[in-house]
Coordinates of C-alpha atoms in Angstrom, one line a residue:
Chain A
X140 CA -14.1 103.9 -10.3
X141 CA -13.0 101.0 -12.6
X142 CA -14.6 97.6 -12.3
X143 CA -12.8 95.7 -9.5
X144 CA -11.9 92.0 -10.1
X145 CA -13.3 89.4 -7.7
X146 CA -10.8 88.9 -5.0
X147 CA -10.5 86.3 -2.2
X148 CA -9.4 87.5 1.2
X149 CA -7.1 84.6 2.1
X150 CA -5.4 84.8 5.5
X151 CA -2.6 82.7 6.9
X152 CA -0.2 82.9 9.9
X153 CA 2.4 85.6 9.5
X154 CA 4.7 84.6 12.3
X155 CA 5.9 81.3 13.9
X156 CA 7.3 80.8 17.4
X157 CA 10.6 78.9 17.5
X158 CA 12.9 77.8 20.3
X159 CA 16.4 79.3 20.3
X160 CA 19.5 79.0 22.5
X161 CA 21.6 82.1 23.3
X162 CA 25.3 82.6 24.0
X163 CA 24.9 81.5 27.6
X164 CA 23.0 78.3 26.7
X165 CA 19.7 79.7 27.7
X166 CA 16.7 78.4 25.9
X167 CA 13.9 80.8 25.0
X168 CA 11.3 81.3 22.3
X169 CA 11.2 84.0 19.6
X170 CA 8.9 84.8 16.7
X171 CA 10.2 84.7 13.1
X172 CA 8.3 85.8 10.0
X173 CA 6.6 83.4 7.7
X174 CA 8.1 82.8 4.3
X175 CA 6.1 80.7 1.8
X176 CA 5.8 80.2 -1.9
X177 CA 2.8 81.6 -3.8
X178 CA 2.7 80.2 -7.4
X179 CA 1.0 82.6 -9.7
X180 CA -1.2 81.0 -12.5
X181 CA -2.6 83.3 -15.1
X182 CA -5.4 81.7 -17.1
X183 CA -4.2 78.3 -15.8
X184 CA -0.6 79.0 -17.1
X185 CA 2.1 79.0 -14.4
X186 CA 3.8 82.4 -14.5
X187 CA 6.1 82.7 -11.4
X188 CA 6.5 81.6 -7.8
X189 CA 6.7 84.5 -5.3
X190 CA 8.2 83.9 -1.9
X191 CA 6.1 86.0 0.5
X192 CA 5.1 86.6 4.1
X193 CA 1.5 86.0 3.0
X194 CA -0.1 89.1 4.4
X195 CA -1.6 90.5 1.2
X196 CA -1.5 87.8 -1.5
X197 CA -4.3 89.2 -3.7
X198 CA -2.9 92.7 -3.7
X199 CA 0.6 91.3 -4.2
X200 CA -0.4 89.3 -7.2
X201 CA -2.3 92.2 -8.7
X202 CA 0.6 94.6 -8.1
X203 CA 3.1 92.1 -9.5
X204 CA 1.2 91.9 -12.7
X205 CA 0.9 95.7 -12.8
X206 CA 4.6 96.5 -12.0
X207 CA 5.8 93.8 -14.5
X208 CA 3.5 95.5 -17.0
X209 CA 1.9 92.1 -17.8
X210 CA -1.5 93.7 -17.3
X211 CA -2.2 97.2 -18.6
X212 CA -5.6 97.8 -16.8
X213 CA -7.2 96.3 -13.7
X214 CA -10.3 95.9 -15.8
X215 CA -8.6 93.2 -17.8
X216 CA -8.7 91.0 -14.7
X217 CA -11.8 89.0 -13.9
X218 CA -10.7 87.4 -10.6
X219 CA -7.7 86.7 -8.3
X220 CA -8.2 83.5 -6.2
X221 CA -5.7 82.6 -3.5
X222 CA -5.6 79.1 -2.1
X223 CA -3.0 78.7 0.7
X224 CA -3.8 75.0 0.8
X225 CA -2.0 74.6 -2.5
X226 CA 0.1 77.7 -2.1
X227 CA -1.2 79.1 -5.4
X228 CA -3.1 82.0 -6.8
X229 CA -5.3 81.7 -9.9
X230 CA -5.6 84.9 -12.0
X231 CA -8.4 84.9 -14.5
X232 CA -8.2 87.5 -17.2
X233 CA -11.0 88.5 -19.6
X234 CA -8.9 88.3 -22.7
X235 CA -5.5 86.8 -21.7
X236 CA -2.1 88.4 -21.6
X237 CA -0.6 89.2 -25.0
X238 CA 2.8 87.8 -25.9
X239 CA 3.2 86.6 -22.3
X240 CA 5.9 84.1 -23.4
X241 CA 7.9 86.8 -25.1
X242 CA 7.4 89.4 -22.4
X243 CA 8.5 87.1 -19.6
X244 CA 11.5 85.7 -21.4
X245 CA 14.1 88.4 -20.6
X246 CA 15.1 88.2 -16.9
X247 CA 16.7 90.9 -14.9
X248 CA 17.8 89.7 -11.5
X249 CA 17.6 92.8 -9.4
X250 CA 19.3 93.9 -6.2
X251 CA 16.0 94.2 -4.4
X252 CA 15.0 92.3 -1.4
X253 CA 12.0 90.1 -2.0
X254 CA 11.2 90.3 -5.6
X255 CA 14.1 89.6 -7.8
X256 CA 12.9 89.1 -11.3
X257 CA 11.9 92.1 -13.4
X258 CA 11.1 91.3 -17.0
X259 CA 12.6 93.3 -19.8
X260 CA 12.0 96.8 -21.0
X261 CA 11.4 98.6 -17.7
X262 CA 14.3 101.0 -18.1
X263 CA 13.1 102.0 -21.6
X264 CA 9.7 102.8 -20.2
X265 CA 11.2 104.9 -17.4
X266 CA 12.5 107.4 -19.9
X267 CA 8.9 108.2 -20.9
X268 CA 7.7 108.9 -17.3
X269 CA 7.0 112.5 -16.2
X270 CA 6.5 113.2 -12.5
X271 CA 4.4 116.2 -11.4
X272 CA 6.8 119.2 -11.2
X273 CA 4.7 121.2 -8.8
X274 CA 4.3 118.5 -6.1
X275 CA 5.8 119.6 -2.8
X276 CA 6.6 118.0 0.5
X277 CA 7.0 119.9 3.8
X278 CA 9.7 119.0 6.2
X279 CA 7.0 118.9 8.9
X280 CA 5.0 116.4 6.9
X281 CA 8.2 114.3 6.4
X282 CA 8.7 114.1 10.1
X283 CA 5.0 113.2 10.6
X284 CA 5.5 110.3 8.2
X285 CA 8.6 109.0 9.8
X286 CA 6.9 109.2 13.2
X287 CA 3.8 107.4 11.9
X288 CA 6.0 104.5 10.8
X289 CA 7.9 104.5 14.1
X290 CA 4.8 104.0 16.1
X291 CA 3.1 101.6 13.6
X292 CA 2.2 98.1 14.9
X293 CA 4.1 95.7 12.7
X294 CA 5.4 92.2 12.1
X295 CA 8.9 93.7 12.2
X296 CA 8.5 94.7 15.8
X297 CA 7.3 91.2 16.7
X298 CA 9.5 89.0 14.5
X299 CA 12.0 91.2 12.6
X300 CA 13.4 90.2 9.2
X301 CA 10.7 91.9 7.1
X302 CA 10.6 95.1 5.1
X303 CA 7.8 97.6 5.4
X304 CA 6.4 99.9 2.7
X305 CA 3.8 102.6 3.1
X306 CA 1.9 105.1 0.9
X307 CA 1.1 108.5 2.4
X308 CA -0.9 111.5 1.2
X309 CA 1.0 114.8 0.7
X310 CA -0.5 115.9 4.0
X311 CA 1.1 112.9 5.8
X312 CA -1.9 110.6 6.1
X313 CA -1.0 106.9 5.9
X314 CA -3.1 105.2 3.2
X315 CA -1.5 101.8 3.0
X316 CA 1.1 99.9 5.1
X317 CA 2.4 96.5 3.8
X318 CA 5.2 94.3 5.1
X319 CA 6.8 91.3 3.4
X320 CA 9.9 89.3 3.6
X321 CA 11.0 91.2 0.6
X322 CA 10.4 94.9 0.1
X323 CA 9.6 94.3 -3.5
X324 CA 6.6 92.2 -2.6
X325 CA 5.6 95.0 -0.3
X326 CA 5.8 97.7 -3.0
X327 CA 3.9 95.5 -5.4
X328 CA 1.2 94.9 -2.9
X329 CA 0.8 98.7 -2.5
X330 CA 0.7 99.1 -6.3
X331 CA -2.1 96.5 -6.3
X332 CA -4.1 98.4 -3.6
X333 CA -3.7 101.6 -5.5
X334 CA -5.2 100.0 -8.6
X335 CA -8.0 98.5 -6.6
X336 CA -8.9 101.8 -5.0
X337 CA -8.1 103.8 -8.2
X338 CA -5.6 105.9 -6.3
X339 CA -3.0 107.9 -8.3
X340 CA 0.6 108.4 -7.2
X341 CA 1.2 112.0 -8.3
X342 CA 0.3 113.6 -5.0
X343 CA 1.6 110.8 -2.8
X344 CA 4.7 110.0 -0.8
X345 CA 6.2 106.4 -0.7
X346 CA 8.1 105.2 2.3
X347 CA 10.2 102.0 2.6
X348 CA 12.4 100.6 5.3
X349 CA 14.5 99.0 2.6
X350 CA 17.2 100.5 0.3
X351 CA 16.3 102.6 -2.7
X352 CA 17.9 100.4 -5.4
X353 CA 17.2 101.0 -9.1
X354 CA 14.2 98.6 -9.1
X355 CA 12.5 100.4 -6.1
X356 CA 13.0 103.8 -7.8
X357 CA 11.7 102.4 -11.1
X358 CA 8.6 101.0 -9.5
X359 CA 8.0 104.3 -7.6
X360 CA 8.3 106.1 -11.0
X361 CA 5.9 103.6 -12.6
X362 CA 3.4 104.4 -9.9
X363 CA 3.9 108.1 -10.7
X364 CA 5.1 108.9 -7.2
X365 CA 7.3 112.0 -6.9
X366 CA 8.6 111.3 -3.4
X367 CA 10.5 108.2 -2.3
X368 CA 11.6 108.0 1.4
X369 CA 13.8 105.4 3.0
X370 CA 15.1 104.6 6.4
X371 CA 18.0 103.1 4.6
X372 CA 20.3 104.3 1.8
X373 CA 20.4 104.2 -2.0
X374 CA 22.6 102.9 -4.8
X375 CA 24.3 104.7 -7.8
X376 CA 21.6 103.4 -10.2
X377 CA 18.7 104.3 -7.9
X378 CA 20.2 107.8 -7.6
X379 CA 20.8 108.1 -11.4
X380 CA 17.2 107.1 -12.3
X381 CA 15.8 109.5 -9.7
X382 CA 17.9 112.3 -11.0
X383 CA 16.9 111.6 -14.5
X384 CA 13.2 111.8 -13.6
X385 CA 13.6 114.7 -11.1
X386 CA 12.2 112.4 -8.4
X387 CA 12.7 113.5 -4.8
X388 CA 14.8 110.8 -3.1
X389 CA 15.2 111.0 0.6
X390 CA 17.5 108.5 2.4
X391 CA 18.4 107.8 6.0
X392 CA 15.0 109.2 7.2
X393 CA 15.1 108.6 11.0
X394 CA 14.0 110.9 13.8
X395 CA 14.6 114.4 12.5
X396 CA 17.4 113.3 10.2
X397 CA 17.3 112.8 6.4
X398 CA 19.5 113.2 3.4
X399 CA 18.0 114.6 0.2
X400 CA 19.8 113.0 -2.8
X401 CA 17.8 114.4 -5.7
X402 CA 14.7 116.5 -6.5
X403 CA 15.5 119.0 -3.6
X404 CA 13.4 121.7 -5.3
X405 CA 10.3 119.7 -4.3
X406 CA 11.1 120.0 -0.6
X407 CA 9.7 122.8 1.5
X408 CA 12.5 123.1 4.1
X409 CA 11.7 124.0 7.6
X410 CA 15.1 123.7 9.1
X411 CA 14.1 125.2 12.5
X412 CA 12.1 121.9 13.0
X413 CA 15.4 120.0 13.0
X414 CA 16.7 122.1 15.9
X415 CA 13.7 121.2 18.1
X416 CA 15.2 117.7 18.8
X417 CA 18.5 119.2 19.7
X418 CA 17.0 121.5 22.3
X419 CA 14.6 118.8 23.6
Chain B
X1084 CA 43.0 70.7 -8.9
X1085 CA 40.4 70.9 -11.7
X1086 CA 41.2 72.8 -14.8
X1087 CA 40.4 76.5 -14.3
X1088 CA 38.6 78.4 -17.0
X1089 CA 40.3 81.5 -18.4
X1090 CA 39.0 84.5 -16.5
X1091 CA 39.3 88.3 -17.0
X1092 CA 40.1 90.4 -14.0
X1093 CA 37.8 93.3 -14.8
X1094 CA 37.7 96.2 -12.4
X1095 CA 35.3 99.1 -12.1
X1096 CA 34.5 101.8 -9.5
X1097 CA 32.6 100.4 -6.6
X1098 CA 31.4 103.7 -5.1
X1099 CA 30.3 107.1 -6.3
X1100 CA 30.4 110.5 -4.5
X1101 CA 27.2 112.4 -4.5
X1102 CA 26.0 115.7 -3.1
X1103 CA 23.3 115.6 -0.4
X1104 CA 21.3 118.1 1.6
X1105 CA 20.4 117.3 5.2
X1106 CA 17.6 118.4 7.5
X1107 CA 19.2 121.7 8.2
X1108 CA 19.8 122.5 4.6
X1109 CA 23.5 121.8 4.8
X1110 CA 25.1 120.5 1.6
X1111 CA 27.7 117.8 1.9
X1112 CA 29.0 114.8 0.0
X1113 CA 28.6 111.1 0.7
X1114 CA 29.6 107.9 -1.0
X1115 CA 27.0 105.5 -2.3
X1116 CA 27.6 102.0 -3.7
X1117 CA 27.7 101.3 -7.4
X1118 CA 24.8 99.3 -8.9
X1119 CA 25.2 98.2 -12.5
X1120 CA 23.7 95.6 -14.9
X1121 CA 25.9 92.7 -16.0
X1122 CA 24.2 90.7 -18.7
X1123 CA 25.3 87.1 -18.8
X1124 CA 25.7 85.5 -22.2
X1125 CA 26.4 81.7 -22.3
X1126 CA 27.8 80.6 -25.7
X1127 CA 26.5 83.8 -27.1
X1128 CA 23.0 83.2 -25.8
X1129 CA 21.6 85.9 -23.4
X1130 CA 20.8 84.2 -20.1
X1131 CA 20.1 86.8 -17.5
X1132 CA 21.0 90.3 -16.3
X1133 CA 22.4 90.6 -12.8
X1134 CA 22.4 93.9 -11.0
X1135 CA 25.7 94.0 -9.1
X1136 CA 28.1 96.2 -7.3
X1137 CA 30.8 95.0 -9.7
X1138 CA 33.5 93.9 -7.3
X1139 CA 33.8 90.3 -8.4
X1140 CA 32.0 89.8 -11.8
X1141 CA 33.9 86.7 -13.0
X1142 CA 33.3 84.8 -9.7
X1143 CA 29.7 86.1 -9.5
X1144 CA 29.0 84.7 -13.0
X1145 CA 30.7 81.4 -12.2
X1146 CA 28.9 81.1 -8.9
X1147 CA 25.5 82.1 -10.4
X1148 CA 25.9 79.3 -13.0
X1149 CA 26.9 76.9 -10.2
X1150 CA 24.1 77.8 -7.7
X1151 CA 21.5 77.8 -10.4
X1152 CA 22.8 74.3 -11.4
X1153 CA 23.2 75.4 -14.9
X1154 CA 26.8 74.1 -15.0
X1155 CA 27.7 70.9 -13.1
X1156 CA 31.5 71.1 -13.2
X1157 CA 33.8 74.1 -13.5
X1158 CA 35.7 72.0 -16.1
X1159 CA 32.7 72.5 -18.4
X1160 CA 33.6 76.2 -18.7
X1161 CA 36.3 77.4 -21.1
X1162 CA 36.3 81.1 -20.3
X1163 CA 34.5 83.9 -18.5
X1164 CA 35.1 87.3 -20.1
X1165 CA 33.8 90.4 -18.5
X1166 CA 33.6 93.7 -20.5
X1167 CA 32.3 96.6 -18.4
X1168 CA 32.2 98.8 -21.5
X1169 CA 29.2 96.9 -22.7
X1170 CA 28.1 95.7 -19.2
X1171 CA 28.3 92.1 -20.3
X1172 CA 30.0 88.8 -19.5
X1173 CA 30.6 86.2 -22.1
X1174 CA 30.7 82.6 -20.8
X1175 CA 32.2 80.0 -23.2
X1176 CA 31.5 76.4 -22.4
X1177 CA 33.1 73.4 -23.9
X1178 CA 29.9 71.5 -24.7
X1179 CA 27.0 73.9 -24.0
X1180 CA 24.4 73.8 -21.3
X1181 CA 21.9 71.0 -21.8
X1182 CA 18.2 71.9 -21.8
X1183 CA 19.0 75.5 -20.9
X1184 CA 15.6 76.6 -22.2
X1185 CA 13.7 74.2 -20.1
X1186 CA 15.9 74.6 -17.0
X1187 CA 15.6 78.4 -17.0
X1188 CA 11.9 78.5 -17.7
X1189 CA 10.5 78.0 -14.1
X1190 CA 11.0 81.2 -12.2
X1191 CA 11.1 81.5 -8.4
X1192 CA 11.2 85.1 -7.2
X1193 CA 12.9 84.7 -3.9
X1194 CA 13.0 86.9 -0.8
X1195 CA 16.7 87.4 -1.1
X1196 CA 18.4 90.7 -1.6
X1197 CA 20.3 90.9 -4.8
X1198 CA 19.6 87.7 -6.6
X1199 CA 16.0 87.1 -7.0
X1200 CA 15.6 84.4 -9.6
X1201 CA 16.2 80.9 -8.7
X1202 CA 15.3 78.4 -11.4
X1203 CA 13.2 75.3 -10.7
X1204 CA 14.0 72.2 -8.7
X1205 CA 16.2 73.6 -6.0
X1206 CA 14.0 72.4 -3.2
X1207 CA 13.8 68.9 -4.6
X1208 CA 17.6 68.8 -4.6
X1209 CA 17.8 70.0 -1.1
X1210 CA 16.2 66.8 0.2
X1211 CA 19.2 64.9 -1.1
X1212 CA 21.9 66.9 0.6
X1213 CA 23.7 65.6 3.6
X1214 CA 25.8 67.8 5.8
X1215 CA 28.8 66.4 7.7
X1216 CA 27.3 65.3 11.1
X1217 CA 30.6 65.5 12.9
X1218 CA 31.5 69.1 12.0
X1219 CA 31.8 71.3 15.1
X1220 CA 32.1 75.0 15.8
X1221 CA 33.5 76.5 19.0
X1222 CA 31.9 79.5 20.6
X1223 CA 35.3 81.1 20.7
X1224 CA 35.7 80.6 17.0
X1225 CA 32.3 82.1 16.4
X1226 CA 33.4 85.2 18.3
X1227 CA 36.6 85.4 16.3
X1228 CA 34.6 85.3 13.1
X1229 CA 32.2 88.0 14.2
X1230 CA 35.2 90.2 15.3
X1231 CA 37.0 89.6 12.0
X1232 CA 33.9 90.9 10.1
X1233 CA 33.6 93.8 12.5
X1234 CA 37.1 95.0 11.8
X1235 CA 37.1 94.2 8.0
X1236 CA 37.6 97.1 5.6
X1237 CA 34.5 97.3 3.5
X1238 CA 32.4 99.2 1.0
X1239 CA 29.7 99.1 3.6
X1240 CA 31.8 101.2 6.0
X1241 CA 32.4 103.7 3.2
X1242 CA 29.1 103.8 1.4
X1243 CA 26.5 101.6 3.2
X1244 CA 23.7 99.8 1.4
X1245 CA 25.6 96.6 0.5
X1246 CA 25.6 93.2 2.0
X1247 CA 28.7 91.2 2.9
X1248 CA 29.3 87.5 2.8
X1249 CA 32.3 85.6 4.0
X1250 CA 33.7 82.1 4.2
X1251 CA 35.7 81.0 7.2
X1252 CA 37.6 77.8 8.1
X1253 CA 36.4 75.9 11.1
X1254 CA 39.4 77.5 12.9
X1255 CA 38.0 81.0 12.2
X1256 CA 40.4 82.0 9.3
X1257 CA 38.7 84.2 6.7
X1258 CA 39.1 82.7 3.3
X1259 CA 36.8 84.9 1.2
X1260 CA 35.0 88.2 1.8
X1261 CA 32.6 89.5 -0.9
X1262 CA 30.2 92.5 -0.8
X1263 CA 27.5 93.3 -3.3
X1264 CA 24.3 95.3 -3.5
X1265 CA 22.5 92.0 -3.0
X1266 CA 23.7 89.4 -0.6
X1267 CA 22.7 86.7 -3.2
X1268 CA 25.3 88.0 -5.6
X1269 CA 27.8 88.0 -2.7
X1270 CA 27.1 84.3 -1.9
X1271 CA 27.2 83.3 -5.5
X1272 CA 30.6 85.1 -5.9
X1273 CA 31.9 83.0 -2.9
X1274 CA 30.5 79.8 -4.5
X1275 CA 32.4 80.8 -7.6
X1276 CA 35.7 81.3 -5.8
X1277 CA 35.2 78.0 -3.9
X1278 CA 34.9 76.3 -7.3
X1279 CA 38.0 78.1 -8.7
X1280 CA 40.1 77.1 -5.7
X1281 CA 38.5 73.6 -5.4
X1282 CA 37.5 74.4 -1.9
X1283 CA 34.8 72.2 -0.2
X1284 CA 32.2 73.5 2.2
X1285 CA 32.0 70.6 4.7
X1286 CA 34.5 72.1 7.2
X1287 CA 33.6 75.8 6.6
X1288 CA 31.5 78.5 8.2
X1289 CA 29.5 80.9 6.1
X1290 CA 28.8 84.4 7.4
X1291 CA 26.4 87.0 6.0
X1292 CA 25.3 90.4 7.1
X1293 CA 21.9 89.7 5.5
X1294 CA 18.9 87.6 6.5
X1295 CA 18.9 83.8 6.3
X1296 CA 15.9 83.4 4.0
X1297 CA 15.1 80.1 2.4
X1298 CA 17.3 80.9 -0.7
X1299 CA 20.3 81.7 1.4
X1300 CA 19.9 78.5 3.5
X1301 CA 19.5 76.4 0.3
X1302 CA 22.6 77.9 -1.3
X1303 CA 24.6 77.3 1.8
X1304 CA 23.3 73.7 1.7
X1305 CA 24.2 73.3 -2.0
X1306 CA 27.8 74.4 -1.1
X1307 CA 27.7 71.7 1.6
X1308 CA 28.4 74.2 4.4
X1309 CA 27.1 73.0 7.9
X1310 CA 27.3 76.5 9.6
X1311 CA 25.4 79.6 8.5
X1312 CA 25.9 82.7 10.6
X1313 CA 24.0 86.0 10.2
X1314 CA 24.2 89.4 11.8
X1315 CA 20.5 89.5 11.0
X1316 CA 17.6 87.1 11.4
X1317 CA 15.9 84.3 9.6
X1318 CA 12.5 83.3 8.2
X1319 CA 10.2 80.4 8.8
X1320 CA 11.2 78.7 5.5
X1321 CA 15.0 79.3 6.1
X1322 CA 14.5 77.8 9.5
X1323 CA 12.5 74.9 8.2
X1324 CA 15.1 74.0 5.5
X1325 CA 18.0 74.2 8.1
X1326 CA 16.1 72.0 10.6
X1327 CA 15.4 69.4 7.8
X1328 CA 19.1 69.3 6.9
X1329 CA 20.4 69.5 10.5
X1330 CA 22.3 72.7 9.4
X1331 CA 23.5 74.9 12.2
X1332 CA 21.8 78.3 11.9
X1333 CA 23.0 81.2 14.1
X1334 CA 21.2 84.5 13.9
X1335 CA 21.7 87.9 15.5
X1336 CA 25.5 87.3 15.7
X1337 CA 26.8 90.6 17.1
X1338 CA 29.5 91.1 19.8
X1339 CA 29.1 88.2 22.1
X1340 CA 25.5 87.6 21.4
X1341 CA 23.9 85.0 19.1
X1342 CA 20.8 82.9 18.8
X1343 CA 21.1 79.2 17.7
X1344 CA 18.0 78.3 15.8
X1345 CA 18.9 74.8 14.6
X1346 CA 21.7 72.3 14.7
X1347 CA 22.7 73.2 18.2
X1348 CA 24.5 69.8 18.6
X1349 CA 27.2 71.1 16.3
X1350 CA 28.1 74.0 18.7
X1351 CA 30.8 73.6 21.3
X1352 CA 29.4 76.0 23.9
X1353 CA 31.8 78.0 26.0
X1354 CA 29.3 80.1 27.9
X1355 CA 31.9 81.6 30.2
X1356 CA 33.1 83.5 27.1
X1357 CA 29.8 85.4 27.0
X1358 CA 30.4 86.5 30.6
X1359 CA 33.7 88.2 29.7
X1360 CA 32.1 91.1 28.0
X1361 CA 29.8 91.7 30.9
X1362 CA 32.7 91.9 33.3
X1363 CA 34.9 93.9 30.9

């Protein structure tokens, strides 16, 4: 196990109750998800402000630094200290971030919910990624994953308007579940937890409620995960990147339904399982 | 009418047909939306790369510069030239953008789909915005707007995975409809068109299929629009900003249903209209 940085365990309210009026003039109360700024300081230098639900600020910060390739190893980080009083997180590194100015200068405003800004060079890096060719996913495991998400307690069920991301083992065991106002924060928080627990992606399955845009597929590839599942759809560039990497992209995963868009050779099809629902 | 910049009218495919396999192993073809980079150069200086569907690149570029407050008047812009061959748009200004370095340095990674990066100072500016207190919206007009969107031809109906934004008159006439892989591109493209046509927001209604996060509410406020409607929900900060500005925020607008979260005094309620559906 690598050395873990010191982390706070900052907590904050994730929902708020508000009064609403409906089409008949009836007043009631509903919950809406929190959305708050978290300004990231690295060695006292302001880096970025993330708009987040606030459920996993330390893991989010760590995963953001990882997925933006600003930090190469978790052992470079001494501490991550979140203080919601000032809506800030202080990251202390052992030896600083090299060329941080240069590496944060090129902005790509992505199509992703939640985390827009990806700094330069990610696409170049993608070309060098190889995903395990022998990884396999059974249709029965896929159904188990979709059902686990369906029955998962969530902010979404209480307040809506958030995206959920989860990491599963190839046997369908849920390892992490993170929600955020943007799915890109959720995927970064999972990347952060994988680093903290020294968990690799090669034998894992990633699930998101959000769309598989290019940035989501690229982040999945960066984490070395061969299987990306979504309740939603994908885009042309997300599809193109997955095809190029031989990544298995499954969209519209609900109930017994799914659409395999790429990497079909990794699927162990059990089509008779799809029939069960029709009979039942 | 202000002087309009020279604009190209660049077109590109907005969908792609791809082969998919479903849960029974059946092969078919579906359409997915395009997603492509558009790198913005202002006076030959690279500013940002937007990931976009590609339906309205000139208006998107103009609206991005407007909503980021990088350009104060459309008359500062001489030309906007899109070239999909090189996935770039060249913006020529008459006198350059002042302090562009400084003004693009602070990054806020927002929760919005599509356009993540909002440069510093927007929240400060929001405090100074006043929305017309006497603007009103009839429940019948609201229903007309929702029905217009429901029957609108769209990339969404063909390929899914895109967000739609539209601007309506207070009488319910649709002025603009823009879709993009991110709703923030769609709202920026509408802001660009409003500038090109010298259209003010004070007597308009803005509709989005996406969530009303803080960035969407702030952009609506910047355009001076008192009514924001969404098929989806809102967040705590979106709600907070709308309350502070007395903006009328309507979420979950589908069929005859809606939830008024703020600025209810601007609504002319006609609750009997909500009953019609139940009877019918």
